[in-house]
CSV table of C-alpha atoms in Angstrom, one decimal:
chain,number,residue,atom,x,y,z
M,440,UNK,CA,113.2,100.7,106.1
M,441,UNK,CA,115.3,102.1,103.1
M,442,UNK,CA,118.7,100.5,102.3
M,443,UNK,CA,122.0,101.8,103.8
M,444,UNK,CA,123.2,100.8,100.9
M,445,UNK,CA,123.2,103.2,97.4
M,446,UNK,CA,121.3,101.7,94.4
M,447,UNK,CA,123.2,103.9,91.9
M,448,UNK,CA,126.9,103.3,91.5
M,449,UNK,CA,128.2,107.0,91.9
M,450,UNK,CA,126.0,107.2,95.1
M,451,UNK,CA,127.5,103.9,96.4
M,452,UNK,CA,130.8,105.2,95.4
M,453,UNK,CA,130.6,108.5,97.9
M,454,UNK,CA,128.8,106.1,100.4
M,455,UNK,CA,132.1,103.9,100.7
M,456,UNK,CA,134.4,106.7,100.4
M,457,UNK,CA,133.4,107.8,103.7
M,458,UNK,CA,132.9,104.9,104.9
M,459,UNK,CA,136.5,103.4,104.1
M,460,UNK,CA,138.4,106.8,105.7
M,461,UNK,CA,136.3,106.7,108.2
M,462,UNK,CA,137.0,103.1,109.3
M,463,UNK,CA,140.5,103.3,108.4
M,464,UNK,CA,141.5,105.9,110.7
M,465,UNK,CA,140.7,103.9,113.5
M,466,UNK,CA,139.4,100.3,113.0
M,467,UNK,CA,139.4,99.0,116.5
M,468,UNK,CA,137.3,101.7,118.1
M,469,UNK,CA,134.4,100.6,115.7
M,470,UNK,CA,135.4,96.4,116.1
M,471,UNK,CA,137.1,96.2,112.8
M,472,UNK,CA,140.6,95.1,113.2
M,473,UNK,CA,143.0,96.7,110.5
M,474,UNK,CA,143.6,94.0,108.0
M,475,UNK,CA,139.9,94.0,108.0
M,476,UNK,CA,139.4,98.0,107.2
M,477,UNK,CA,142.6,97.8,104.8
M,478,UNK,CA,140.8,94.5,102.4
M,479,UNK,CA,137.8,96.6,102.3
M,480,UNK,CA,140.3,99.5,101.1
M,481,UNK,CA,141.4,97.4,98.3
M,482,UNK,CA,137.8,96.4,97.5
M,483,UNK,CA,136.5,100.5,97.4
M,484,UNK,CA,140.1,101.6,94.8
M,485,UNK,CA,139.1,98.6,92.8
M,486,UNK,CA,135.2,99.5,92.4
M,487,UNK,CA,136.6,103.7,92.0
M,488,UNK,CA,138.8,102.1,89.3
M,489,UNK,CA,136.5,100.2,87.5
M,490,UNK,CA,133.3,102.5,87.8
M,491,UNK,CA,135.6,105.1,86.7
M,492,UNK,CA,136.7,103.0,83.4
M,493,UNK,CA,133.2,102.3,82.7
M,494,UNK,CA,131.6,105.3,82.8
M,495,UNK,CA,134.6,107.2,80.5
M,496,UNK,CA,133.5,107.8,77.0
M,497,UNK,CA,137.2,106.2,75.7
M,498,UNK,CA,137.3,103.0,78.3
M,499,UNK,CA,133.5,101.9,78.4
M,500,UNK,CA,133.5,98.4,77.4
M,501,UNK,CA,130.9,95.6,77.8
M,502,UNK,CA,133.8,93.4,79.9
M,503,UNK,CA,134.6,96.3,81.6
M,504,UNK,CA,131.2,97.1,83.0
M,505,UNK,CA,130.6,93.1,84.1
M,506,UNK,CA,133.9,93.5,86.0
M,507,UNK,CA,132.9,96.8,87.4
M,508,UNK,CA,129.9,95.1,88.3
M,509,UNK,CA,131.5,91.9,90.1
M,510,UNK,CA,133.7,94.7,92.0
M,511,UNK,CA,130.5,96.4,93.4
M,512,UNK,CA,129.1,93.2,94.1
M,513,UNK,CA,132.2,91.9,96.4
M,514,UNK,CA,132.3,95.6,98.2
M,515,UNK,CA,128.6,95.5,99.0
M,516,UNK,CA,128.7,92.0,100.2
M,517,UNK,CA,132.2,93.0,102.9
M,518,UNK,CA,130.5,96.4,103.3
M,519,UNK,CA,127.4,94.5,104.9
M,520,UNK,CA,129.2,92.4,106.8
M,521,UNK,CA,131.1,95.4,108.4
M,522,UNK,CA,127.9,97.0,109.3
M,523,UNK,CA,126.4,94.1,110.8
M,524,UNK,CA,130.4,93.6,113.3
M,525,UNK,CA,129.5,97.7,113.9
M,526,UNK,CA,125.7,96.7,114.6
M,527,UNK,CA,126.9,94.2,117.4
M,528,UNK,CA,129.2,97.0,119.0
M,529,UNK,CA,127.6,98.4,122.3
M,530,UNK,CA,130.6,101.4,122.0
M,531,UNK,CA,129.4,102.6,118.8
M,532,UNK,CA,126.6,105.1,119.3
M,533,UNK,CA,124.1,106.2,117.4
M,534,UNK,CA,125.9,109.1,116.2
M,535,UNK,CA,129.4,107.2,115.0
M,536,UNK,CA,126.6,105.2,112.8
M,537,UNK,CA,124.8,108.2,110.9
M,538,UNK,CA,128.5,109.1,110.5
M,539,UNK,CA,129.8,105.9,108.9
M,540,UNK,CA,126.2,106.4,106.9
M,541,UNK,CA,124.8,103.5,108.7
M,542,UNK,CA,120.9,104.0,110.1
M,543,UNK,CA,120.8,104.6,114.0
M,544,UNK,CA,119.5,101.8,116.1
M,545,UNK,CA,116.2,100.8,116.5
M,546,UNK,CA,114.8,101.4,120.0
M,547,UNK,CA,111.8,99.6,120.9
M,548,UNK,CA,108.4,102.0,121.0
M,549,UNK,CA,106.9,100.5,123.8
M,550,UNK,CA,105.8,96.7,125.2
M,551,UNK,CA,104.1,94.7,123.0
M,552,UNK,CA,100.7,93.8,124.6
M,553,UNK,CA,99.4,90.4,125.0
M,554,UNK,CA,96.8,89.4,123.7
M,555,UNK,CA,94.6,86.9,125.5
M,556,UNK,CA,92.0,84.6,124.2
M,557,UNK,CA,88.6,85.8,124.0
M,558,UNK,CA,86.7,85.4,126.8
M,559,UNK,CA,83.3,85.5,125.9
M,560,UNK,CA,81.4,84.0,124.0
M,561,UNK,CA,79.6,85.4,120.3
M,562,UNK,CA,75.7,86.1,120.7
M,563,UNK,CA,74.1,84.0,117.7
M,564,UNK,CA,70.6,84.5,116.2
M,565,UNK,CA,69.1,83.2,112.9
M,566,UNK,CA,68.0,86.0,110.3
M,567,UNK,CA,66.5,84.0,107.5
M,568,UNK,CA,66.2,80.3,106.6
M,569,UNK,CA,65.0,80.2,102.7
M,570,UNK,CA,65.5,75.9,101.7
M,571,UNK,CA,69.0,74.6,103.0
M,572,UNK,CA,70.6,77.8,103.2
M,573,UNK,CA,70.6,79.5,106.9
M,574,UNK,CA,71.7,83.0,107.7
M,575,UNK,CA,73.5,84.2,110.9
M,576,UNK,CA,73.9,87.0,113.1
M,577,UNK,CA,76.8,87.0,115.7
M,578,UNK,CA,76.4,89.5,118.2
M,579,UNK,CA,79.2,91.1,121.0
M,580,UNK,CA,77.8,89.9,124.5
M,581,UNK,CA,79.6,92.7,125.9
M,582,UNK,CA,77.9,95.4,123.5
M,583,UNK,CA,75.0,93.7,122.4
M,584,UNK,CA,74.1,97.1,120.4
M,585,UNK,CA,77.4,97.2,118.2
M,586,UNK,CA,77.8,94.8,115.7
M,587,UNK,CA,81.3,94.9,114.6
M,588,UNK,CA,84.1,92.4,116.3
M,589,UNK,CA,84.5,92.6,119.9
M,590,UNK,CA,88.4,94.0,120.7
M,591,UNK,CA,91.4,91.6,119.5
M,592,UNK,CA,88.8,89.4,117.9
M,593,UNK,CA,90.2,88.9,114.5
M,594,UNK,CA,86.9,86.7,113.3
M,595,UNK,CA,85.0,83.7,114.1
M,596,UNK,CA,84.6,79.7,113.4
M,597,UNK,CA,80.6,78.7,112.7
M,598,UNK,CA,80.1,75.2,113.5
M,599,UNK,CA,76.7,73.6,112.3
M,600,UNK,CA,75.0,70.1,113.2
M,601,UNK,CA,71.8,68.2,111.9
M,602,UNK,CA,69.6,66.3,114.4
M,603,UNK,CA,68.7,65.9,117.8
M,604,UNK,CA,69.7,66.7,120.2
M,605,UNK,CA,73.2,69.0,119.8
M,606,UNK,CA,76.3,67.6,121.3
M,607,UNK,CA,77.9,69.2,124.1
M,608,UNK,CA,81.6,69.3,123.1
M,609,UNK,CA,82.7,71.0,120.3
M,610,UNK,CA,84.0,67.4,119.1
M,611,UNK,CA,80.7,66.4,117.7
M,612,UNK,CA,80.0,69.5,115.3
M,613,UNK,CA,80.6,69.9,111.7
M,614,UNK,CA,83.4,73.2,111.8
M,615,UNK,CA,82.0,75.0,108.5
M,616,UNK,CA,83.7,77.8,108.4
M,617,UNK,CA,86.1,80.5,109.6
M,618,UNK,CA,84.7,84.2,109.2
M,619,UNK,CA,86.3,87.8,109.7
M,620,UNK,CA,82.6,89.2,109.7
M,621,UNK,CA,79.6,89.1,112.2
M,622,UNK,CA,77.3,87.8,109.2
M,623,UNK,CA,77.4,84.6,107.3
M,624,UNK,CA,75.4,82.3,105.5
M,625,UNK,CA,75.7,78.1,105.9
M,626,UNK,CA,74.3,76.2,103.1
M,627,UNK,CA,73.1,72.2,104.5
M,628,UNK,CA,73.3,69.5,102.1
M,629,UNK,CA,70.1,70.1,99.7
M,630,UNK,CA,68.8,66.7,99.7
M,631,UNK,CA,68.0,67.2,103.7
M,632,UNK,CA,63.9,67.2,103.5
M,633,UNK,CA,61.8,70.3,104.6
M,634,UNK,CA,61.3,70.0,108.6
M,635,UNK,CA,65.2,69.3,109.2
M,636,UNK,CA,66.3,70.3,112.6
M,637,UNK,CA,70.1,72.2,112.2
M,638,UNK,CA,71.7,73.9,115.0
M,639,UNK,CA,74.1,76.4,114.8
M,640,UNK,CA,76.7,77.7,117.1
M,641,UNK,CA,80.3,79.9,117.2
M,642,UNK,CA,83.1,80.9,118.8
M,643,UNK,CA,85.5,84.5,118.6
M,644,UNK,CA,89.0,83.4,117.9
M,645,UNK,CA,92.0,85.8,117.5
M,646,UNK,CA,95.3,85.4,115.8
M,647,UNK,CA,96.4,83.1,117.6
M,648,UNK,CA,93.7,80.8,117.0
M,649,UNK,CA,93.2,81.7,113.3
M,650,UNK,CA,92.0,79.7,111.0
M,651,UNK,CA,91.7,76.4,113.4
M,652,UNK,CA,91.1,75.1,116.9
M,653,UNK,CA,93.2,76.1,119.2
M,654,UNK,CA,94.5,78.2,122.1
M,655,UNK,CA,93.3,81.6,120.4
M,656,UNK,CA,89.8,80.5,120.6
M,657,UNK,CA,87.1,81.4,123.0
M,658,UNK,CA,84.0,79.9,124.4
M,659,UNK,CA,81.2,78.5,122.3
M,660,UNK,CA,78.0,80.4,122.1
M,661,UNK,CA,74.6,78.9,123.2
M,662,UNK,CA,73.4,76.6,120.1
M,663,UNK,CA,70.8,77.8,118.3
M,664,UNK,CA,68.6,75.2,116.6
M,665,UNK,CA,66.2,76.0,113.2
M,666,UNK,CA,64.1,73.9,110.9
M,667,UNK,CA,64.8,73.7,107.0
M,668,UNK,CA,61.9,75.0,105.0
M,669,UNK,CA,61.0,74.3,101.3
M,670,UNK,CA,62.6,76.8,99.0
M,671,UNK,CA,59.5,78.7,98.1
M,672,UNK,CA,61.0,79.3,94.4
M,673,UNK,CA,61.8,76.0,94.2
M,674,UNK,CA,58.3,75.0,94.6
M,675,UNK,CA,56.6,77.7,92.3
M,676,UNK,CA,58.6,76.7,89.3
M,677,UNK,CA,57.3,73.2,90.2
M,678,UNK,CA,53.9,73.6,90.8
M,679,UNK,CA,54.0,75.9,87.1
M,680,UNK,CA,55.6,72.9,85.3
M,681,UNK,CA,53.1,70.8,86.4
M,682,UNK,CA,50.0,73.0,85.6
């Protein structure tokens, strides 16, 4: 949302022209009381005196434009703090606002929905297993044909475990990453032999549950277990260093 206030000195300078009359001719009805509208009076003649002696051809002077500056400075700083008294001011209509060249009030566009934790759990299948690497498929029980994120799912945490058999909690799985995507790949330590048993499982989470465990996260899916196989390149380069 753009500033109320001017960025170039001649702009601020019409800005708090208006502004000082209009406050000045009657303070109270926007909050102000007088002594308040006539400082900020004195503030607006000493930036129109300044600006104007820095900007002449025969009074521009380096000191002059740092105190012109310091002037600006000490009017923006009261100006904002009028606005905000104004703001606060259930009399003051959106109308009076625009007037003073303040922005009209922001009316909410509607009720914010909630947005609950997922509520079912990720379909999960394994596409490839090429040495210690395994690839993943997550899948939306609820339209097992798409396979984009289900609604309000922002992305999902892959858990993994080696061995037999998989535990039944959550607690006792290795949590291996945190993905926005219904694809991913887990790499298992490469010094596991050929014949491994891994499992694999998931769960949607979404923004309140990103990136970690907690109460924006959904139900696991059904573990999926998989075997490590030798890396077929591995061996080939092998078997031709040793012929």
């Amino acid at each position: 949302m753009p500033d109320f206030i001017a960025r170039r000195d001649a702009d601020l300078l019409q800005w708090s022209s208006n502004f000082d009359q209009k406050i000045n001719f009657s303070p109270e009805s926007y909050g102000i009381s007088p002594l308040a509208a006539a400082e900020y009076a004195a503030l607006h003649l000493s930036f129109a005196q300044l600006y104007a002696a820095a900007v002449g051809a025969s009074t521009r002077t380096p000191s002059g434009i740092v105190a012109k500056d310091d002037a600006r400075a000490a009017l923006v700083k009261r100006a904002r703090q009028l606005a905000g008294i104004i703001r606060a001011m259930p009399q003051v209509d959106d109308a009076r606002r625009l007037d003073l060249g303040l922005r009209a009030k922001r009316r909410a566009t509607g009720v914010r929905r909630r947005i609950e934790r997922p509520s079912h759990a990720p379909v999960l299948r394994v596409i490839s297993v090429q040495g210690s690497t395994v690839r993943i498929q997550l899948g939306n029980s609820q339209m097992p044909t798409r396979r984009t994120l289900p609604r309000d799912v922002k992305g999902a945490m892959i858990y993994s475990f080696i061995g037999e058999p998989p535990p039944t909690m959550l607690k006792g799985w290795n949590l291996r990453q945190s993905i926005s995507r219904t694809r991913c790949e887990i790499t298992f330590p490469p010094n596991l032999p050929p014949g491994t048993r891994v499992w694999v499982t998931a769960c949607w989470f979404n923004h309140a549950g990103a990136p970690r465990p907690g109460l924006g996260n959904g139900p696991a899916a059904m573990p999926v277990g998989t075997w490590l196989v030798p890396n077929v390149l591995t061996m080939r380069r092998a078997m031709k260093l040793a012929a």
